[in-house]
Coordinates of C-alpha atoms in Angstrom, one line a residue:
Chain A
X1 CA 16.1 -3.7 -11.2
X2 CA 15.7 -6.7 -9.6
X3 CA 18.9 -8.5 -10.5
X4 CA 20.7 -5.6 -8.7
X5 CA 18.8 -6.0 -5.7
X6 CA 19.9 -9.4 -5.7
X7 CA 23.6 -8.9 -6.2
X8 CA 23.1 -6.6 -3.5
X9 CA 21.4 -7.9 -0.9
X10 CA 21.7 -11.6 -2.0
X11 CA 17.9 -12.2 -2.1
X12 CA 15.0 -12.5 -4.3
X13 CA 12.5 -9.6 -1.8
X14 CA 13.8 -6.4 -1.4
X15 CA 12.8 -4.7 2.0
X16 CA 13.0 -1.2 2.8
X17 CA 14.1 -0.4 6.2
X18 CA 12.8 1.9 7.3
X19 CA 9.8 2.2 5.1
X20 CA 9.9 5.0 2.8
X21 CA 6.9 7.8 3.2
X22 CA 5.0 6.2 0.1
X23 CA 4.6 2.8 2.3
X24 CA 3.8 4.6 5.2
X25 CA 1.2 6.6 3.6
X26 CA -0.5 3.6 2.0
X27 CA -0.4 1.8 5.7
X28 CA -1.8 4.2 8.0
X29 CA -4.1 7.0 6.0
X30 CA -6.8 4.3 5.4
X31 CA -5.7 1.6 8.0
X32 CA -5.7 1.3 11.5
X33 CA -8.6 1.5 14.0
X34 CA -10.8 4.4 13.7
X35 CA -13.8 4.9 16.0
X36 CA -15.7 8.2 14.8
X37 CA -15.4 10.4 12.0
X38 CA -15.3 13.8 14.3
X39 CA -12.9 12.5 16.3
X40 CA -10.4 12.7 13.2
X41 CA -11.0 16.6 13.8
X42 CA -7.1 17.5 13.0
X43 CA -7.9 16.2 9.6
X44 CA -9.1 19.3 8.0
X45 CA -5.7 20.1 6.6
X46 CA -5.6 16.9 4.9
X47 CA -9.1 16.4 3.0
X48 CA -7.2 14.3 0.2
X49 CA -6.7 11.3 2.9
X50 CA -10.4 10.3 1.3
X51 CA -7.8 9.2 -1.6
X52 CA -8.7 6.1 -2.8
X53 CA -6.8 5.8 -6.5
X54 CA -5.8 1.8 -5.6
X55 CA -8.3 0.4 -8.2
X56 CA -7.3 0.9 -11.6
X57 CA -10.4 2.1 -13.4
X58 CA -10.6 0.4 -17.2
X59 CA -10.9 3.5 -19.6
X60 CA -9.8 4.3 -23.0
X61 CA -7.2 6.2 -21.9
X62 CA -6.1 3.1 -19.8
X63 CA -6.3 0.6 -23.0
X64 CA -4.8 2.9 -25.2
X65 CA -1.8 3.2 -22.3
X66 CA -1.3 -0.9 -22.8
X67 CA -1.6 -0.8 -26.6
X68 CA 1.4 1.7 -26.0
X69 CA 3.6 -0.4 -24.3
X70 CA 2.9 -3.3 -26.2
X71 CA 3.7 -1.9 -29.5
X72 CA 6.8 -0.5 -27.7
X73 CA 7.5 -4.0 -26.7
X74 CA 7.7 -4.9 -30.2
X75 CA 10.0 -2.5 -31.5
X76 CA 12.9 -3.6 -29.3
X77 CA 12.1 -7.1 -30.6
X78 CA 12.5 -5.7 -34.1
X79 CA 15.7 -4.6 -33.4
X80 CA 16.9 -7.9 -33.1
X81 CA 18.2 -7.0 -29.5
X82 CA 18.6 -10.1 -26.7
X83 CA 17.3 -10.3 -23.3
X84 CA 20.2 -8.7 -21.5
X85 CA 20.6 -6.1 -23.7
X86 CA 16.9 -5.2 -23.4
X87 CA 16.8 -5.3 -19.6
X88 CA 20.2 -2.9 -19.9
X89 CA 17.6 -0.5 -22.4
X90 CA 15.1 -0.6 -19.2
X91 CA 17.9 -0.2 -17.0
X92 CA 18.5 2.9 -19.0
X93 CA 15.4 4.7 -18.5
X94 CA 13.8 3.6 -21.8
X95 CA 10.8 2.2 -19.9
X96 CA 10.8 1.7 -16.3
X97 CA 9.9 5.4 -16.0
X98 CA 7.1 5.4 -17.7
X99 CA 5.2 2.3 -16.5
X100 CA 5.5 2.9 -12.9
X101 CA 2.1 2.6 -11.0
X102 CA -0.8 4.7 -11.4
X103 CA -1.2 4.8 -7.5
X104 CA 2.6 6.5 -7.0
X105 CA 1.8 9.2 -9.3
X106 CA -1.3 9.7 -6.8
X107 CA 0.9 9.5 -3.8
X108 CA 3.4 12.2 -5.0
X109 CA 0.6 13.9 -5.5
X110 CA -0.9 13.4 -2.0
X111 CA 2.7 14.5 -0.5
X112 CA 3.0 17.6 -2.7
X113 CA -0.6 18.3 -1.5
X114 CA 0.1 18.1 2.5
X115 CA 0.7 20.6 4.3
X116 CA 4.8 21.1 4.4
X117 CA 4.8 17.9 2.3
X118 CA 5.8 19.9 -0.8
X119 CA 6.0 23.1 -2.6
X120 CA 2.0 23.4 -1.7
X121 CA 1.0 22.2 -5.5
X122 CA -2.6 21.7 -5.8
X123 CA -2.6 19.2 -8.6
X124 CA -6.5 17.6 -8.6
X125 CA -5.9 13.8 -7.4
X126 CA -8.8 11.3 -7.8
X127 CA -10.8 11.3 -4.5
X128 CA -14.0 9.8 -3.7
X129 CA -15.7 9.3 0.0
X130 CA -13.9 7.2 2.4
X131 CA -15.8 3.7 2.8
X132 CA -15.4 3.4 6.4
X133 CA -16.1 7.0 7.3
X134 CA -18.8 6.2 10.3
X135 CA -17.8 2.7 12.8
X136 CA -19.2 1.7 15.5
Chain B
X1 CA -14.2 22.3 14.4
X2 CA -12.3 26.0 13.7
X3 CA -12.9 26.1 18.0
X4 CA -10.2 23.3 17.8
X5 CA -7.3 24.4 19.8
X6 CA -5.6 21.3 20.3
X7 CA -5.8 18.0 21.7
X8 CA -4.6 14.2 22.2
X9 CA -3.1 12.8 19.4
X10 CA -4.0 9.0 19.6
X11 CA -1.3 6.3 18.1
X12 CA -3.0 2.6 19.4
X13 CA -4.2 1.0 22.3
X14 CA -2.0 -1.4 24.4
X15 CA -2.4 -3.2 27.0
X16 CA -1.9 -1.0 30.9
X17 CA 1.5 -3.0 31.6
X18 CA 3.1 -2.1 27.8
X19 CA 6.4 0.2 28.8
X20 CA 7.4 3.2 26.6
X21 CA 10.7 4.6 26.4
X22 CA 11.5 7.7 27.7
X23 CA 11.0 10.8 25.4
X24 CA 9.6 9.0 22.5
X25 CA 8.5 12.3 20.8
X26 CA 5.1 12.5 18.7
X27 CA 3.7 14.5 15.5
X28 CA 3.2 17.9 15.9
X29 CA 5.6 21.3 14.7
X30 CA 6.5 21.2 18.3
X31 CA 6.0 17.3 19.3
X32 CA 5.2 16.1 22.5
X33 CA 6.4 13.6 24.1
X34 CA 4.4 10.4 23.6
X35 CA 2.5 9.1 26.7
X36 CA 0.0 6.3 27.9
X37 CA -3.3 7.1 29.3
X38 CA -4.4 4.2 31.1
X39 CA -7.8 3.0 31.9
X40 CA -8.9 -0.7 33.1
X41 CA -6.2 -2.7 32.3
X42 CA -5.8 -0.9 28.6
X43 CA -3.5 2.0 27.7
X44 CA -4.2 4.7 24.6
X45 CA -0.5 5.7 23.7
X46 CA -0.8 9.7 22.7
X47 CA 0.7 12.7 22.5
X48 CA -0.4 16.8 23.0
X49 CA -0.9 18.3 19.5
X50 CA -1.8 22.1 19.3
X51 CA -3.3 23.5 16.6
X52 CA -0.3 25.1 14.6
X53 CA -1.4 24.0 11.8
X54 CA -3.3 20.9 10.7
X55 CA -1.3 17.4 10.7
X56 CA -0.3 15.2 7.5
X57 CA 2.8 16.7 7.0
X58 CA 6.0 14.1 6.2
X59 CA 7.3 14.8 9.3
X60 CA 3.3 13.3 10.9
X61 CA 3.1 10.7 9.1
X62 CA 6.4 9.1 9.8
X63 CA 6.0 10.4 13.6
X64 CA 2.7 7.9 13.7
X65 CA 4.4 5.1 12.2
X66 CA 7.5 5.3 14.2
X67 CA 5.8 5.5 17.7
X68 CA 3.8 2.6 16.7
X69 CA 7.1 0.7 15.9
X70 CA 8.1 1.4 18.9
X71 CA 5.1 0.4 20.4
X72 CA 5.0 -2.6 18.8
X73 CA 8.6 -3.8 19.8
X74 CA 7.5 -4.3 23.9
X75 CA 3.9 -5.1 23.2
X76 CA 0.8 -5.6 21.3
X77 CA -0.8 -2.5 19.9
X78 CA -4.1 -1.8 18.1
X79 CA -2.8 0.6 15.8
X80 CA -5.1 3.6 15.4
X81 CA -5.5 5.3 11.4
X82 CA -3.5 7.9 11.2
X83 CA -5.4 11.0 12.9
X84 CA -7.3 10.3 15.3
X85 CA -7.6 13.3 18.3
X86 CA -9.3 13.5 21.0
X87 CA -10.2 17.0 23.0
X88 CA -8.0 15.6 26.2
X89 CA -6.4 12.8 28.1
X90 CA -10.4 12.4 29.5
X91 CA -11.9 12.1 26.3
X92 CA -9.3 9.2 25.5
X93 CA -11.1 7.1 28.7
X94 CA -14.3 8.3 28.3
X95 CA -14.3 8.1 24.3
X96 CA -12.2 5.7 23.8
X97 CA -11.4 3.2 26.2
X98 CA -14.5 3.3 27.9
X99 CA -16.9 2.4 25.6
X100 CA -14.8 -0.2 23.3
X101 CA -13.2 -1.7 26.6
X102 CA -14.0 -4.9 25.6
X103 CA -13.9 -5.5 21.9
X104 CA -10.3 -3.8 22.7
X105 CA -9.3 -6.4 25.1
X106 CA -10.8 -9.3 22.9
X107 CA -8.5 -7.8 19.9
X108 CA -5.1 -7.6 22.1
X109 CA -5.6 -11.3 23.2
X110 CA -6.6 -11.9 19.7
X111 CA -3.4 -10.3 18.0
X112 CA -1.5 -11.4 20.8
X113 CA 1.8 -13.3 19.3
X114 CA 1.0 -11.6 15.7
X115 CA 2.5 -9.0 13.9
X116 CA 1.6 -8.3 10.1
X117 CA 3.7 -8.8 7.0
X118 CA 2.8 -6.7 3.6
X119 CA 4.1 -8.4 0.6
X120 CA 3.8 -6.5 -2.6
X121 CA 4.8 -7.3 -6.2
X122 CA 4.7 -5.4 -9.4
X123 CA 5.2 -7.0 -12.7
X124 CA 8.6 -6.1 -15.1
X125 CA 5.9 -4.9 -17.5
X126 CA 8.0 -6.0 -20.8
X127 CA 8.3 -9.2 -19.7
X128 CA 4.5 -10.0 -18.9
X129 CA 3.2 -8.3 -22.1
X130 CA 5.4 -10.6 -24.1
X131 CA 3.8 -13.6 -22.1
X132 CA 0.2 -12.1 -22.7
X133 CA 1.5 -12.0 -26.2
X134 CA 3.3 -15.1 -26.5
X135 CA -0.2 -16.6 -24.7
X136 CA -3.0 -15.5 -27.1
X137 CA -2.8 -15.8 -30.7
X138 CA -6.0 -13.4 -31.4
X139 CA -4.0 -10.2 -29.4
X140 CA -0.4 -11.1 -31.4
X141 CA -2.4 -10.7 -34.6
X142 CA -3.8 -7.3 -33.5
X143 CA -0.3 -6.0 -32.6
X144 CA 1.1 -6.7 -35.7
X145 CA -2.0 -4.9 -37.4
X146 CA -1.4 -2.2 -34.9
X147 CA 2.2 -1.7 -35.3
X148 CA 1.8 -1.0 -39.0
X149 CA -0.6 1.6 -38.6
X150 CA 0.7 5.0 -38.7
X151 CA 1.0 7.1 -35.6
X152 CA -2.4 8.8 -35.9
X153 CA -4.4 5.9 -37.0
X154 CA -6.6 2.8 -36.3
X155 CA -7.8 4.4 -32.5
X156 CA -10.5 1.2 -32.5
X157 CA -7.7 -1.1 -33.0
X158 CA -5.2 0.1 -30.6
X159 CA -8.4 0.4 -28.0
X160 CA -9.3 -3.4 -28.7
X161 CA -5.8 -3.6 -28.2
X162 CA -5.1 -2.3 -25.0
X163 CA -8.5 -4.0 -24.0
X164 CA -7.0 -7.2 -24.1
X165 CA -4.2 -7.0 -23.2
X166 CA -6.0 -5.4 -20.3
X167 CA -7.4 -8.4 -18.9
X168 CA -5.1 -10.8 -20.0
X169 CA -3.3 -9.2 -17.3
X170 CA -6.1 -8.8 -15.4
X171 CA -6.2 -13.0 -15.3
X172 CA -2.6 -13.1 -15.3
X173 CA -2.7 -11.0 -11.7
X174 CA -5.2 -13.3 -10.4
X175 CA -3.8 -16.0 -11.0
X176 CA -0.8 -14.8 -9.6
X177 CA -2.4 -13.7 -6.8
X178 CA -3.5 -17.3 -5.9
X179 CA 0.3 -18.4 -6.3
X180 CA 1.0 -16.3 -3.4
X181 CA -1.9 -17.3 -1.2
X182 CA -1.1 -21.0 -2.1
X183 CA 3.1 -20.2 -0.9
X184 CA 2.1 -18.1 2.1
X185 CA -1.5 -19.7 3.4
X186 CA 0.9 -22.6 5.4
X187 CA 2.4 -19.6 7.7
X188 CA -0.6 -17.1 8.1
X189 CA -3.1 -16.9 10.5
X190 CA -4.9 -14.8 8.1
X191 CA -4.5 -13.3 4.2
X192 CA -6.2 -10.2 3.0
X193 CA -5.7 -10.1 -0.7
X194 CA -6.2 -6.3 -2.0
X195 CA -6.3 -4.8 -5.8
X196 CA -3.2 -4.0 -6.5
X197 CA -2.3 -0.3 -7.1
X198 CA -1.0 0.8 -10.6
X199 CA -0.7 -0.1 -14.2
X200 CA 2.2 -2.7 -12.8
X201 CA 0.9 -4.0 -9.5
X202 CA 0.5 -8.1 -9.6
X203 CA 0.2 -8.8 -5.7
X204 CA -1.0 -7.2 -3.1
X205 CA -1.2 -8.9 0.4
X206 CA -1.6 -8.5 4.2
X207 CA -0.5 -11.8 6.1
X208 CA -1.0 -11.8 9.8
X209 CA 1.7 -14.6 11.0
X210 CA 2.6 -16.3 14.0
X211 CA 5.6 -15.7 16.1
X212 CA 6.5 -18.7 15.8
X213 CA 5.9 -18.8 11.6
X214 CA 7.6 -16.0 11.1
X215 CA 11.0 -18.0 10.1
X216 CA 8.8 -20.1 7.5
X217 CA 6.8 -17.1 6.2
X218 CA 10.3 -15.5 5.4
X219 CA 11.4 -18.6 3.7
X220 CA 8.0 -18.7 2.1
X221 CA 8.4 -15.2 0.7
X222 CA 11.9 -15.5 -0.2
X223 CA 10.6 -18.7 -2.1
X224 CA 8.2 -16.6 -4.0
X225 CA 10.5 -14.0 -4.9
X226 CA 12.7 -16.9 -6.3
X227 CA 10.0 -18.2 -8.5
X228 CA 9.2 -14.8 -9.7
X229 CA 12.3 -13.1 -10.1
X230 CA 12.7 -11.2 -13.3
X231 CA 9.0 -11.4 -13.8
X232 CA 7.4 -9.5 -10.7
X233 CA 9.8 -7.6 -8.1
X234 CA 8.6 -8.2 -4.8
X235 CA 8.7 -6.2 -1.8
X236 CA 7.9 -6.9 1.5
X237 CA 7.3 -4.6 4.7
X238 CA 7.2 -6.0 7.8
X239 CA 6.5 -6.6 10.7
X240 CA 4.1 -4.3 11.4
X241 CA 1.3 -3.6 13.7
X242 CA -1.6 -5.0 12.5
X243 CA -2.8 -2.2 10.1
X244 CA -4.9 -4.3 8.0
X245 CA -6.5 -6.4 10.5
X246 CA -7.7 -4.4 13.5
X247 CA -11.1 -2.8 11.8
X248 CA -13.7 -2.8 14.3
X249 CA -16.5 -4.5 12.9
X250 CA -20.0 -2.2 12.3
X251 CA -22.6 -2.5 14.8

């Protein structure tokens, strides 16, 4: 919560020192200087790098994900609960777990999918060609 | 590439003079020890890597980033995407060194005095629906429609629902998005705005800043976080090598 960062770090930005493996991932996999695609030869252990699941993608299953939390919105405001007692509900677990970004569910993917990263699962992440596979 | 025995790992360029420390170690099961091949006035910081197994696990990716840390603290680097290798330490000249020798140089002096800061946001999702809500009569309406239906029912309506809601936010994160440029722009030498990732994401930015901003862009980000706080938790990483900003431009 953000109001516990604050109390303990006595500021508004929280910074991770060092930078956990989900920044790192989403820094250098598809960052960084690369010249030729064959020279990335090590990289055959780790085809899902092409990940690129940043974008969300409208769908139905995405509208029907915000109608969700919408309508779950309302019933705490039916409840006739205040502010801090709401943000102490979220504090709880009653929503901050489920509305976490699309793009960490892909990266705990990507880590269970590396080699050693994980228990070797093989759950299918979105993947589509790398955009800057071939430069200069 | 199943001939592929092994190889040099390549982490960035630096300039010839930059100084590593002693037994910096690199990616790999059994990690070398991180080295600089030099070549007309430029240095490719790498490391042997046999062919054990393929690279990417935890253990790589945080090798990468932590030799290009280090890298970072005595000079300018050129950080290189994470796995890049090159047969041998004569590849990395005659490869590498050699034939971008001078865009390499340009982009050293360029980045020169700059290191990158990433500053992320994503929104307390409760409290931006209930402004989306509080904002447009039309989607309030559909809600309340909505939330009578039984659990099973009205699918069009809680589609049209989530459709609007869905860019509501969509404008929301834009505008947002220009907040930040607006509060950071005075400190940056250059801003790449990117899509932020997830349901959640508001703000998404790479700012390349000045040595001698860096104080202000702090402030700056600090300021934001002030403005926003209880409405989008910000994060920022930083400072970096300059990830975002050292693409080599197509021929």
């Amino acid at each position: 919560m953000t109001t516990m960062t604050q109390a303990r770090r006595g500021t508004y930005v929280d910074r991770p020192s060092p930078s956990g493996l989900a920044d790192v991932i989403d820094l250098i996999l598809d960052k960084g200087l690369v010249i030729d695609a064959y020279v990335r030869v090590s990289l055959v252990g780790i085809e899902l790098l092409t990940i690129d699941a940043r974008i969300v993608v409208a769908s139905v299953d995405t509208y029907l994900r915000f109608a969700e939390a919408t309508n779950r919105l309302d019933l705490y405001q039916q409840g006739g609960r205040d502010l801090p007692e709401l943000m102490e509900g979220m504090a709880e677990g009653g929503a901050k777990g489920k509305t976490r970004g699309a793009v960490d569910t892909a990266k705990e993917k990507l880590e269970g999918a590396l080699p050693g990263g994980g228990e070797g699962k093989s759950e299918e992440a979105e993947r589509q060609p790398s955009r800057r596979q071939r430069q200069s | 590439m199943d001939a592929f025995e092994g190889g040099c790992y390549v982490y960035g360029v630096v300039p010839s003079t930059a100084a590593l420390p002693d037994g910096l170690r690199g990616v790999g099961d059994s990690p070398g020890t991180v080295r600089l091949v030099r070549h007309g006035g430029l240095a490719a910081a790498v490391s042997d890597v046999s062919q054990d197994r393929p690279l990417g696990s935890r253990h790589d990716l945080l090798a990468h980033q932590r030799v290009l840390d280090t890298l970072m603290t005595a000079s300018t680097v050129l950080p290189m995407r994470f796995g890049v290798v090159l047969g041998d330490a004569e590849a990395v000249t005659s490869d590498l060194l050699e034939p971008h020798h001078y865009r390499f140089v340009d982009a050293l002096a360029e980045f020169s005095g700059y290191t990158q800061f990433t500053v992320r946001g994503r929104y307390e999702q409760d409290m931006v629906l209930r402004e989306v809500l509080a904002e447009d009569p039309e989607t309030q309406r559909l809600q309340e429609v909505v939330r009578e239906l039984l659990p099973d029912s009205g699918y069009y309506d809680r589609i049209r629902l989530g459709e609007l809601v869905f860019h509501a936010l969509q404008r929301t994160r834009e505008a947002d998005g220009e907040v930040a440029v607006d509060t950071l722009a005075p400190y940056a030498a250059s801003i790449r705005l990117r899509e932020p990732a997830g349901d959640d994401g508001a703000v998404d930015a790479a700012v390349l800043v000045g040595h001698e901003h860096r104080d202000g862009f702090e402030r700056a980000v600090e300021h934001l976080g002030a403005r926003w706080a209880g409405r989008i938790r910000l994060r920022m990483l930083g400072p970096l090598p300059p990830y975002d900003f050292v693409e080599l431009e197509e021929d």
